[in-house]
Amino acid sequence: MSNVFDKTRGLFLSLEGGEGTGKSSLSTMLGAKLTELGSDVTICREPGGTVLGERLRNALFNNPGQYKWENTSSSPDPRTELLVFSAARSQLITEIIRPSLDAGKIVICDRYVDSTFAYQHYGRGLSYELIDKAVNLTTSGLMPSITFLLDLDPREGLRRHGIEDQMNLFGDSERIGGNNYLDFESLDFHDRVRSGYLEMAAKDSNRWMVLDANMSPSELTRLALDRMALYLKSK
Ligand code: TYD
């Protein structure tokens, strides 16, 4: 592969997908490969990535006393969720994403605004317009050049997140495992998130690349690099 990456200046990539689709493995592998190829890479994740952002993440996810993982009815109000994710994003953009791009780095962000459309619009049912407003407020139009969607049946993704008892998974009895309270939303919720992602990707194939998350991390990394090389050559 002719090395277009070592000359890359300020490229913004995001990784999207449902629960357990392997975004963090892909961001680590892709970041390592790009570094090997001579790029300066910043990897970040949402929500989080800054001191304040990690505190906001903990406020949402590390609060088992209040948001019992086995009881989705105690999850936060959807507008509150929208504002907390937006606040964390605003700080991440200001502290990490913009300065990294200005310094000519490649930024790989594990989740970005499309997560908010997927989860808070398609999943929770908040209006598109409301989310668009929050997104504009936080990003001032800063969007990734390429977004990789790791597509997977939520049943498999949730299983990967360690939810062990499939019989109990979507019933009323006790649930086991999981990462955070969103894992315990209904299967219908996760199906809406997945089809929302696919709908967004279908509308803008210039920005999105859909990847089958059943593939191995190294295959996914190779496909992502090929897509990036195509994009960079077209610039
Ligand atoms: P995380 O533990 O990072 O899970 P994952 O490995 O799936 O990314 O949790 C992030 C959770 O927050 C995930 O369930 C998606 C959700 N989320 C939203 O609902 N809206 C958002 O805007 C963002 C950034 C995340």
CSV table of C-alpha atoms and ligand atoms in Angstrom, one decimal, residues 18-20 23 46-47 57 61 85 89 110-111 115-116 119-120 161 179-180 182, ligand 1:
chain,number,residue,atom,x,y,z
A,18,GLY,CA,-24.7,-1.1,19.0
A,19,GLU,CA,-23.6,-2.9,22.1
A,20,GLY,CA,-20.8,-5.4,21.9
A,23,LYS,CA,-15.6,-0.7,18.3
A,46,GLU,CA,-17.7,8.9,24.2
A,47,PRO,CA,-19.0,9.6,26.7
A,57,ARG,CA,-19.8,9.0,32.2
A,61,PHE,CA,-23.1,4.4,34.3
A,85,PHE,CA,-24.0,13.0,26.5
A,89,ARG,CA,-19.1,15.7,23.9
A,110,ASP,CA,-15.3,5.6,19.5
A,111,ARG,CA,-18.9,7.0,19.2
A,115,SER,CA,-24.8,7.6,18.7
A,116,THR,CA,-27.1,10.3,19.9
A,119,TYR,CA,-29.9,5.9,20.8
A,120,GLN,CA,-31.9,9.1,21.8
A,161,HIS,CA,-21.4,-8.1,26.6
A,179,ASN,CA,-21.9,-3.2,30.7
A,180,ASN,CA,-24.4,-0.5,31.7
A,182,LEU,CA,-28.5,0.6,28.2
B,1,TYD,P1,-20.0,2.1,26.5
B,1,TYD,O1,-19.8,1.3,27.8
B,1,TYD,O2,-19.0,2.9,26.0
B,1,TYD,O3,-20.5,1.0,25.5
B,1,TYD,P2,-20.0,0.7,24.1
B,1,TYD,O4,-18.8,-0.2,24.2
B,1,TYD,O5,-21.2,0.0,23.5
B,1,TYD,O6,-19.7,2.0,23.4
B,1,TYD,O7,-21.4,2.8,26.7
B,1,TYD,C1,-21.8,3.9,26.0
B,1,TYD,C2,-23.3,3.7,26.0
B,1,TYD,O8,-23.9,5.0,25.9
B,1,TYD,C3,-23.8,2.9,24.9
B,1,TYD,O9,-24.9,2.1,25.3
B,1,TYD,C4,-24.4,3.9,23.9
B,1,TYD,C5,-24.8,5.1,24.8
B,1,TYD,N1,-24.8,6.4,24.2
B,1,TYD,C6,-26.0,7.1,24.0
B,1,TYD,O10,-27.0,6.5,24.3
B,1,TYD,N2,-25.9,8.3,23.4
B,1,TYD,C7,-24.8,8.9,23.0
B,1,TYD,O11,-24.8,10.0,22.5
B,1,TYD,C8,-23.6,8.2,23.3
B,1,TYD,C9,-22.2,8.9,23.0
B,1,TYD,C10,-23.6,7.0,23.9
